[in-house]
Coordinates of C-alpha atoms and ligand atoms in Angstrom, one line a residue:
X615 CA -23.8 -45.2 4.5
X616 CA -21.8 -44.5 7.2
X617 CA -22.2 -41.5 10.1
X618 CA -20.9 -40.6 13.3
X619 CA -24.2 -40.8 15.1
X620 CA -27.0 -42.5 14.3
X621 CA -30.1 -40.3 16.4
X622 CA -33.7 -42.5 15.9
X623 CA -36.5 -40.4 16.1
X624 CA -36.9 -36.8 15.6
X625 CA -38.9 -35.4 17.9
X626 CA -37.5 -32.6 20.6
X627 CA -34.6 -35.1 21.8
X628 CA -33.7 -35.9 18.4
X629 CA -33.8 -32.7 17.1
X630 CA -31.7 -30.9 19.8
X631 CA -29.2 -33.6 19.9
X632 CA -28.6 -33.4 16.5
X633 CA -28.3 -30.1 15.9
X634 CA -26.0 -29.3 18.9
X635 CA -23.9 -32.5 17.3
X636 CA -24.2 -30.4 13.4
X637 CA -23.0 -27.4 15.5
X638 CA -19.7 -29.5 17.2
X639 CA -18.7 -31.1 13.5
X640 CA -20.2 -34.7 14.5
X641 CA -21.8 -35.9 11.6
X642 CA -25.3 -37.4 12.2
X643 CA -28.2 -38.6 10.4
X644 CA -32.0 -38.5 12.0
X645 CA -34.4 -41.6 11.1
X646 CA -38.0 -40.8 11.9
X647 CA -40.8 -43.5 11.4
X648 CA -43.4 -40.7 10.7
X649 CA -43.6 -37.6 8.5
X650 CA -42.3 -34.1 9.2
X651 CA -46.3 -32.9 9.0
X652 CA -47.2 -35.5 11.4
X653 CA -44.5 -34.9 14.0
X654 CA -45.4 -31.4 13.8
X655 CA -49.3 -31.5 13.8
X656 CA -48.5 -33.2 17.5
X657 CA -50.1 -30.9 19.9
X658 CA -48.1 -31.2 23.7
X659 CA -46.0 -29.2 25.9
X660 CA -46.5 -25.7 26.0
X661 CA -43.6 -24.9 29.0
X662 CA -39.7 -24.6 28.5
X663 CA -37.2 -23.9 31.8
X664 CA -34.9 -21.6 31.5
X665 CA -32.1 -24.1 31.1
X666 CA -34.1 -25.9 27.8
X667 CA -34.4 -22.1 26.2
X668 CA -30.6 -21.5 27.0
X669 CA -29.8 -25.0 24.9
X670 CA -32.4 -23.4 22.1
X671 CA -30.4 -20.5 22.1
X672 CA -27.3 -22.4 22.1
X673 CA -28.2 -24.4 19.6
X674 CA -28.9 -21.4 17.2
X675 CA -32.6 -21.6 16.7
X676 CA -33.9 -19.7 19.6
X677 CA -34.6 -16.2 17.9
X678 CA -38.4 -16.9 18.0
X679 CA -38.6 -18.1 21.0
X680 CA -37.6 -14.8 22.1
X681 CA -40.0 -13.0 20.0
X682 CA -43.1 -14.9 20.4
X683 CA -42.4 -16.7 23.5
X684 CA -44.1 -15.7 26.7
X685 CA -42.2 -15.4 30.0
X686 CA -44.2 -16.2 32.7
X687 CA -42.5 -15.1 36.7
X688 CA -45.4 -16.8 37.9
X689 CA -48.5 -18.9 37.9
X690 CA -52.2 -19.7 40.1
X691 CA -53.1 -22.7 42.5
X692 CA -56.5 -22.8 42.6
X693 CA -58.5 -24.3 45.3
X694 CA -61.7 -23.2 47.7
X695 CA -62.9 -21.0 45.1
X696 CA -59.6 -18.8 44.9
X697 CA -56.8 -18.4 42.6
X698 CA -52.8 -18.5 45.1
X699 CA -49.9 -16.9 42.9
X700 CA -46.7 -18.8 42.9
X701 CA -44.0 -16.0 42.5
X702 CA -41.5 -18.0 40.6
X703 CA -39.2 -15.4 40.4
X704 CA -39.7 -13.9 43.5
X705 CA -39.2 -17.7 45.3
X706 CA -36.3 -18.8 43.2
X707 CA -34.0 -15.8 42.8
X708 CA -34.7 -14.2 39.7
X709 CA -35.8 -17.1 37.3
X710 CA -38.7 -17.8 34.8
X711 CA -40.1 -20.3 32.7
X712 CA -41.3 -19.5 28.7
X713 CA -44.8 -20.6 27.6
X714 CA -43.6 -21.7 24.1
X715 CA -45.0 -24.8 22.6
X716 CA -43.4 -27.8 21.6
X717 CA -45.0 -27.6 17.7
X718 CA -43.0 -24.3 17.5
X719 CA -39.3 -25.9 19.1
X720 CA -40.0 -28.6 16.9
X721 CA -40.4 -26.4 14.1
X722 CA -37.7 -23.7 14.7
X723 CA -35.8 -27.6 15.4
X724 CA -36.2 -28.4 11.8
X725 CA -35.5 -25.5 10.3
X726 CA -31.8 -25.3 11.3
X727 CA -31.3 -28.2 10.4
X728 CA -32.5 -27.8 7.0
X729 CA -30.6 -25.0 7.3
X730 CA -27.3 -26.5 7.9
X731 CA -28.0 -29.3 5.2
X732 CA -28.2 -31.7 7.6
X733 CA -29.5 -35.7 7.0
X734 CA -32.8 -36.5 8.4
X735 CA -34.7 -39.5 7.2
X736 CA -38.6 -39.1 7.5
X737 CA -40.8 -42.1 6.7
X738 CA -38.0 -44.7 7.3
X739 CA -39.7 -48.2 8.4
X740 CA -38.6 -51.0 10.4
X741 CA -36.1 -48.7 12.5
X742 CA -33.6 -51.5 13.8
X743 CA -30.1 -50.7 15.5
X744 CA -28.0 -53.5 16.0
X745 CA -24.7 -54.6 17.4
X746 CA -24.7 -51.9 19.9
X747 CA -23.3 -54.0 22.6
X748 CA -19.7 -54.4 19.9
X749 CA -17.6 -51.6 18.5
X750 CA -19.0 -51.8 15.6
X751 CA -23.1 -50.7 15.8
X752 CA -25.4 -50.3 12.8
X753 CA -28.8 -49.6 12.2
X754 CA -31.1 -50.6 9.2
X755 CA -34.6 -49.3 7.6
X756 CA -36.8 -49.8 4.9
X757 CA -37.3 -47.1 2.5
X758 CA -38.9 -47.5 -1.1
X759 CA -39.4 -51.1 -0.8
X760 CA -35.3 -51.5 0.1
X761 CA -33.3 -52.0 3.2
X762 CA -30.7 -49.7 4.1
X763 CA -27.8 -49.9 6.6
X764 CA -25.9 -47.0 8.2
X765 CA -22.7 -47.8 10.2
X766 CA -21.8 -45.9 12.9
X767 CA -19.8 -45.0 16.5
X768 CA -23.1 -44.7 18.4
X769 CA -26.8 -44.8 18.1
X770 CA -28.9 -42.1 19.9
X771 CA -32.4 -43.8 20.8
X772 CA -34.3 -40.6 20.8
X773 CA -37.5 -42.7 19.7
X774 CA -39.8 -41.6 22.4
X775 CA -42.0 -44.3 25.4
X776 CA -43.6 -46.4 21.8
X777 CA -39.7 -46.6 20.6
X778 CA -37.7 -49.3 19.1
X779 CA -34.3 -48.6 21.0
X780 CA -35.9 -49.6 24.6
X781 CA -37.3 -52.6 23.3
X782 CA -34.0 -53.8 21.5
X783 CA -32.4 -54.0 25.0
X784 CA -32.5 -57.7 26.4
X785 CA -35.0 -57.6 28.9
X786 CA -32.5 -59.2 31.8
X787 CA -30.7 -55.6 31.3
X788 CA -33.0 -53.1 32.0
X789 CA -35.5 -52.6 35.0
X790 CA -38.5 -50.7 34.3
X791 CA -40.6 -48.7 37.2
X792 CA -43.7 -47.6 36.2
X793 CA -47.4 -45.8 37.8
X794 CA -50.6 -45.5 35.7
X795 CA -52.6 -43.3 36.9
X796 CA -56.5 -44.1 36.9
X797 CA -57.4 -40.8 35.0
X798 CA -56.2 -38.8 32.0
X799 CA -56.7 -35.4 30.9
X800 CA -59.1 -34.0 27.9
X801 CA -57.1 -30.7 26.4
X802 CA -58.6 -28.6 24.2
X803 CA -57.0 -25.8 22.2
X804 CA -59.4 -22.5 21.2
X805 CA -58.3 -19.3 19.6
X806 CA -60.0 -17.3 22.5
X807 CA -57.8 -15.0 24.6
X808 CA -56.8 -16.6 27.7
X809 CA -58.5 -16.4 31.2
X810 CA -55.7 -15.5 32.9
X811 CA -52.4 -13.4 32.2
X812 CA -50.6 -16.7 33.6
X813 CA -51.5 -20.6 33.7
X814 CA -54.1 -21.4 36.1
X815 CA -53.6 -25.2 37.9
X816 CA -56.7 -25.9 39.8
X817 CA -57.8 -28.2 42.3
X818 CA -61.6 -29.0 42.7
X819 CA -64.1 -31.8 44.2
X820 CA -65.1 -32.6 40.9
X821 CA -61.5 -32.9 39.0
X822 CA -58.0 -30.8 38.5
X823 CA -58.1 -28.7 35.7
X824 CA -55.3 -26.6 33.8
X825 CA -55.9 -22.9 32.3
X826 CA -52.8 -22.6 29.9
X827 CA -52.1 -20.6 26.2
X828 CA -50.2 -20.9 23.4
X829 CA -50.2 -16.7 23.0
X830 CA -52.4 -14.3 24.2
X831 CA -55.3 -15.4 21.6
X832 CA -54.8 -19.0 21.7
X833 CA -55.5 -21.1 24.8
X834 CA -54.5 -24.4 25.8
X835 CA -57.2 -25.8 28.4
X836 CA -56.8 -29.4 30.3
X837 CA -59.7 -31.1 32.6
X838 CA -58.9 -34.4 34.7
X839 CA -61.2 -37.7 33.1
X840 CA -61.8 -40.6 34.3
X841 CA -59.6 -43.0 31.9
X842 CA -62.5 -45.2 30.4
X843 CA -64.0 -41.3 29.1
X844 CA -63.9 -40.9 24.9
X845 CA -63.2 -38.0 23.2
X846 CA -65.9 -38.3 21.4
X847 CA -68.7 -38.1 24.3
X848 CA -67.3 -34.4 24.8
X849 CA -68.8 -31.7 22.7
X850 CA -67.2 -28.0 23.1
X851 CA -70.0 -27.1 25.4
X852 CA -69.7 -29.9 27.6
X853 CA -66.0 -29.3 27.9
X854 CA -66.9 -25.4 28.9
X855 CA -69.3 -26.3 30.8
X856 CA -67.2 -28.7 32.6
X857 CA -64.1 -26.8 33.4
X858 CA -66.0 -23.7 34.1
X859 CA -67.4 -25.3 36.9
X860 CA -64.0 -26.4 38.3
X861 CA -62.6 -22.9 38.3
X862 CA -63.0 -19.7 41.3
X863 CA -66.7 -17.9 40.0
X864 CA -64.8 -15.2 39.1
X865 CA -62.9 -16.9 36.7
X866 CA -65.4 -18.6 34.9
X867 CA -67.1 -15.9 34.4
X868 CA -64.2 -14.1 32.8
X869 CA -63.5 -17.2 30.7
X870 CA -63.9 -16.7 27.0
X871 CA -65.1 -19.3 25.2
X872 CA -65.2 -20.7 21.4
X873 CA -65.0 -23.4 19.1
X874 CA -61.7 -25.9 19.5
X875 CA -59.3 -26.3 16.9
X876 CA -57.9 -30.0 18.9
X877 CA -59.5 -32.4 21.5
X878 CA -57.8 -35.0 22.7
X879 CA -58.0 -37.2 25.5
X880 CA -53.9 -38.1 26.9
X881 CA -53.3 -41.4 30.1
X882 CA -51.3 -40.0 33.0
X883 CA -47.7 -42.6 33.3
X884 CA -44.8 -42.4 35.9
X885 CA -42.4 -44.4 33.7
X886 CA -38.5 -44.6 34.1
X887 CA -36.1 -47.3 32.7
X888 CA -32.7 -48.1 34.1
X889 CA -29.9 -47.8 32.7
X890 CA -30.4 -44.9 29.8
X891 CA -27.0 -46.7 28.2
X892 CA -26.6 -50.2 26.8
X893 CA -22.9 -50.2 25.4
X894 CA -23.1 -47.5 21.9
X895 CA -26.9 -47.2 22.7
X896 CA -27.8 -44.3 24.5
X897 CA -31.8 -43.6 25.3
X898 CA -33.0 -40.4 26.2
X899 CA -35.9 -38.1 26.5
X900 CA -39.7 -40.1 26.5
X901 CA -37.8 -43.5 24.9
X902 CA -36.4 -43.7 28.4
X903 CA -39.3 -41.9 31.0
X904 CA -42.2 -40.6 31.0
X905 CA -44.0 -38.3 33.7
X906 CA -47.5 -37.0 34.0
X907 CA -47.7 -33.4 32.9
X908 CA -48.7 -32.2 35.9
X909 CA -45.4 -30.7 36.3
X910 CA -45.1 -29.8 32.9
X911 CA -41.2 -31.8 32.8
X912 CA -41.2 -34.1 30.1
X913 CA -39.7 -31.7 26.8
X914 CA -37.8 -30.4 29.5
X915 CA -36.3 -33.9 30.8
X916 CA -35.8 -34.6 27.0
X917 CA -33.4 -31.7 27.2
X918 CA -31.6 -32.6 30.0
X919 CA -30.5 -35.9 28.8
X920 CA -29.7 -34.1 25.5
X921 CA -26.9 -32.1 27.4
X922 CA -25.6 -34.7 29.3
X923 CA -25.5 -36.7 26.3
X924 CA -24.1 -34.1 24.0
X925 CA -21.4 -33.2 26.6
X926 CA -20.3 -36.6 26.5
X927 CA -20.3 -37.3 22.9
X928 CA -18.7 -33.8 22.2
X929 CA -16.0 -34.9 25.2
X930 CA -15.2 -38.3 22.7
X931 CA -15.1 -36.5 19.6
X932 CA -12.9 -33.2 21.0
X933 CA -11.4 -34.5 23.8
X934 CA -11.0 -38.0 23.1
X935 CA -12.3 -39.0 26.7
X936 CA -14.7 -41.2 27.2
X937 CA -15.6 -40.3 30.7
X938 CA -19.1 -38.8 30.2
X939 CA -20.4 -41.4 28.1
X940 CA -19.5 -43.5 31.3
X941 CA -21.3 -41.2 33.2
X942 CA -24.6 -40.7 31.3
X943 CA -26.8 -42.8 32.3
X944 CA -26.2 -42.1 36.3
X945 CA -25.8 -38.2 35.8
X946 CA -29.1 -38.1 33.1
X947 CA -30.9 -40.5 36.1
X948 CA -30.4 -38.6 39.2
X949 CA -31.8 -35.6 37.8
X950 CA -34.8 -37.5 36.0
X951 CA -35.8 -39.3 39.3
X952 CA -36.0 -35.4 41.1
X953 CA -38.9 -34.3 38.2
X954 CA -40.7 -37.7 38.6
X955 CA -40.9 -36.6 42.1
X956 CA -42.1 -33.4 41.6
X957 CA -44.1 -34.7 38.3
X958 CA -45.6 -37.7 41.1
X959 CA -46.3 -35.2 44.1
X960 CA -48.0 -32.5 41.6
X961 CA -49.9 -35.0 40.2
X962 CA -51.0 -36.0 43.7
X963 CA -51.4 -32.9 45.1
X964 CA -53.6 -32.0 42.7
X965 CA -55.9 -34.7 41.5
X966 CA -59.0 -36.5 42.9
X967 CA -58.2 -40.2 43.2
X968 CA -61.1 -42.3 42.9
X969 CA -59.6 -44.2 46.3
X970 CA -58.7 -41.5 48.0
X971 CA -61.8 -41.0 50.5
X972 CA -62.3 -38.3 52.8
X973 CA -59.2 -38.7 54.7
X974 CA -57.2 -38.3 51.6
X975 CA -59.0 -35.1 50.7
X976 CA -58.0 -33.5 54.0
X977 CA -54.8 -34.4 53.6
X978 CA -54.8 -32.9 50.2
X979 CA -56.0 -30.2 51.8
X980 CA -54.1 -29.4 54.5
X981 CA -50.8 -29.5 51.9
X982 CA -52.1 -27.2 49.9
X983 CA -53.2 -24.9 52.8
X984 CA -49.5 -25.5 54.0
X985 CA -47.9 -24.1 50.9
X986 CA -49.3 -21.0 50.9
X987 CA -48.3 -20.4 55.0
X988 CA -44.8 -21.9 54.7
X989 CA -42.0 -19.7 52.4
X990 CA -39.7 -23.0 52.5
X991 CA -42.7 -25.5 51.3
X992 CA -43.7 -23.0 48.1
X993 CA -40.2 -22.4 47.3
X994 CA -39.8 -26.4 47.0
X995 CA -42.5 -26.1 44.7
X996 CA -41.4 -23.3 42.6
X997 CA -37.6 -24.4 42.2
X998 CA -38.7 -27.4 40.6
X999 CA -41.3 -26.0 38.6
X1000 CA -38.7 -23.4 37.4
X1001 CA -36.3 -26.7 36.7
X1002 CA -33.5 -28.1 38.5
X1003 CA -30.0 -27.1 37.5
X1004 CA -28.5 -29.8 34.9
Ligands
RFL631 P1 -41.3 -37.7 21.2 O1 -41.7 -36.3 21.1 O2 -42.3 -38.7 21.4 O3 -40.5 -38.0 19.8 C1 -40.1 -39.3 19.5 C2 -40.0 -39.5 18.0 O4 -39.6 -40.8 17.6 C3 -40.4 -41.3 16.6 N1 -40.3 -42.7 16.6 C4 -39.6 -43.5 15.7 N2 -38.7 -43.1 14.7 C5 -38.1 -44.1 14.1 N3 -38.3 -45.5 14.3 C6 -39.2 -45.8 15.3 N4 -39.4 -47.2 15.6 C7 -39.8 -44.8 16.1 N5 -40.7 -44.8 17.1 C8 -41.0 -43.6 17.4 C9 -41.8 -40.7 16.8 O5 -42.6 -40.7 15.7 C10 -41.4 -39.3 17.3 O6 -41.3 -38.4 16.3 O7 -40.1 -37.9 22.3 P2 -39.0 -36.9 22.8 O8 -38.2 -36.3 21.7 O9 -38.3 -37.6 23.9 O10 -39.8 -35.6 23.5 C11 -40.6 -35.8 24.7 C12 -41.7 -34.8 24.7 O11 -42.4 -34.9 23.5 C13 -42.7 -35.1 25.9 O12 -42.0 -35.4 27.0 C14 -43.6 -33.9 26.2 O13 -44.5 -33.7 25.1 C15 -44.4 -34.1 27.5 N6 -45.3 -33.0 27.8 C16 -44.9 -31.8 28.4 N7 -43.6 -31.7 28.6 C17 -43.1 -30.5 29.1 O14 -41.9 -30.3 29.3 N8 -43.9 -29.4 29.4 C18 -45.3 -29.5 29.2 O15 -46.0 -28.5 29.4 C19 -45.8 -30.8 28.7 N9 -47.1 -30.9 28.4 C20 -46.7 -33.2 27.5 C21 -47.6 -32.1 27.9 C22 -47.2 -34.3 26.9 C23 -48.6 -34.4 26.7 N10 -49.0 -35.6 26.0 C24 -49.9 -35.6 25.0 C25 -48.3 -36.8 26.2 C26 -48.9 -32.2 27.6 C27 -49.4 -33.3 27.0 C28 -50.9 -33.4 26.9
PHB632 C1 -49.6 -27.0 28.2 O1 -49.6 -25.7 27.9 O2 -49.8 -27.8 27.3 C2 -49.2 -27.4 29.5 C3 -48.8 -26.5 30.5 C4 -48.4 -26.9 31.7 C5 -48.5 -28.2 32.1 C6 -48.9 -29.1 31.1 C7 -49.2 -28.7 29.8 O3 -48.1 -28.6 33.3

């Protein structure tokens, strides 16, 4: 077989980039290791930019995002027992975010490309590409007990932070910088209406926890855990219990409660590898960083690479200039090391630390006190939340 692109991995990354490529004429074909049920049963991000909806729209399967989406001009910091509004649109001129969840991109995803007949490969093992740092890259994969080889002009490593394409860089060209945190979060997701008409972020002695939806009957609920907890020590009611107790009284008491649907326990990373191109190879989305959700960045990073990398490819097709493929890597990193910031300092600003003693908590403190006195310190906040321009 032969292709123009060869994308590995279809998860948001993939999927945008290749549909954006169907869109331009550039023939591509997606290999995924999983199945389309299983990338789709993946419960995660629940918050596009504005500039991620605009590439959905561009890419021509927006329409329900529009319909169902919510736009949210807003959302709460909660600390000392009261809920702060962050006027998003107020702060940053006019702009919004959509609470739309990543199962649902994924899904509208995959439909235009089914739509526009387009080659993915689902359930194709032993992913390898090779040759990338020639002219003359190919990748190979098992499927039905045979091996199969696709030649190609470039290889998109799309394979999310567990991928092959990082890991088939010689270590000697690549440097990796990386923070675990020492907690993760427990989500939960109910079909109970949600506490409040925007997400809730909450700081608290005994943990940060997240009120967020999926639509205004399903909610999407986070507590901070210490990283040794197991899912299965938390019952529902422990989990209520828990992140009622985190929240202003007023809020818990509004808080609706009901059996979960999904439970899952998720680490906290600060992850970025340099550079995002090794000759044809080109990484992007979670294959080449990874934030903590705090800032709820990482679909939305995986976009921005996408249109830097689809600019560039579409430049070498149309244009014949190879320009912004020389460019990727340093355009695609500038902009990812601003939302590791932000992804870092949320995550700080908001956490307990298990090191962080009582000086830290002041300190905590005192910046969040700060925001809410200083115009200039909550519209930092908000203009990244909102997202950087690309
Ligand atoms: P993905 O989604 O991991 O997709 C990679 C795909 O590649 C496949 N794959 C392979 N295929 C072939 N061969 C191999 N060897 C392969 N190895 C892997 C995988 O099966 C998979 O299908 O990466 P991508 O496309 O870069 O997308 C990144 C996003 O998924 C991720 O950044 C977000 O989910 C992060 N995130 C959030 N981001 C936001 O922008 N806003 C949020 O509100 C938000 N909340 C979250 C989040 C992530 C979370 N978790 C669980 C990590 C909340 C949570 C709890
Ligand atoms: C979510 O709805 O899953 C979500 C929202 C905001 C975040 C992280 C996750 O910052």
């Amino acid at each position: 077989m032969r292709t123009q692109v060869v994308i590995i991995g279809s998860g948001p990354a993939g999927l945008l980039l290749g549909q954006l490529l169907v869109n331009a004429g550039i023939d591509n074909i997606i290999l995924e290791r999983t199945s389309k049920a299983h990338v789709l049963s993946r419960i995660r991000a629940g918050v596009l930019e504005e500039g991620t909806a605009a590439m959905l729209d561009e890419a021509g399967v927006g329409e329900r995002m529009h319909r169902e989406g919510l736009p949210h001009d807003g959302f709460d910091l909660a600390f000392d027992n009261r809920r702060h509004r962050v006027d998003l649109h107020g702060l940053t001129g006019g702009k919004r975010v959509f609470v739309y969840g990543q199962t649902e991109v994924t899904h509208d995803l995959m439909d235009g490309r089914e739509a526009a007949n387009a080659v993915s490969i689902y359930e194709a093992g032993n992913v390898q590409p090779h040759d990338f740092d020639g002219d003359h890259p190919f990748v190979t994969y098992e499927k039905d007990g045979k091996t199969h080889r696709i030649d190609c002009d470039f290889v998109a490593g799309c394979d999310g932070f567990h991928g092959v394409s990082r890991k088939s860089v010689p270590e000697a060209a690549i440097e990796t910088f990386e923070r675990v945190y020492p907690f993760g979060w427990l989500g939960i997701i109910a079909d109970v209406p949600p506490v409040g008409e925007e997400l809730i972020y909450a700081n608290h002695p005994r943990g940060f926890a997240l009120c967020s939806m999926r639509s205004t009957t399903r909610s999407r609920y986070y507590v901070q855990v210490g990283a040794e907890e197991r899912v299965e020590d938390w019952s529902d009611e422990r989990f209520w219990d828990e992140i009622r107790s985190r929240l202003p009284g007023r809020t818990a008491e509004a808080m609706v409660t009901g059996p979960s649907i999904e439970k899952s326990i998720a680490p906290l990373r600060s992850f970025v590898a340099e550079p995002m191109r090794f000759g044809r190879l080109f990484l992007a989305g979670d294959a080449a960083h990874i934030v903590p959700p705090t800032g709820a960045k990482g679909l939305n990073l995986a976009a921005s690479d996408v249109r830097y990398l689809f600019d560039a490819l579409r430049e070498f097709y149309i244009e014949k200039s190879s320009a912004g493929l020389n460019d990727y890597s340093n355009r695609a990193l500038a902009r990812v090391w601003k939302a590791e910031r932000f992804s870092w300092w949320m995550t700080s600003t908001l956490h307990r630390f298990p090191d962080q003693g009582t000086f830290g908590q002041r300190i905590q403190h005192a910046e969040l006190d700060y925001l809410f006195q200083s115009r200039a310190a909550l519209t930092m906040l908000a203009e990244n939340y909102v997202g950087l321009p690309f």
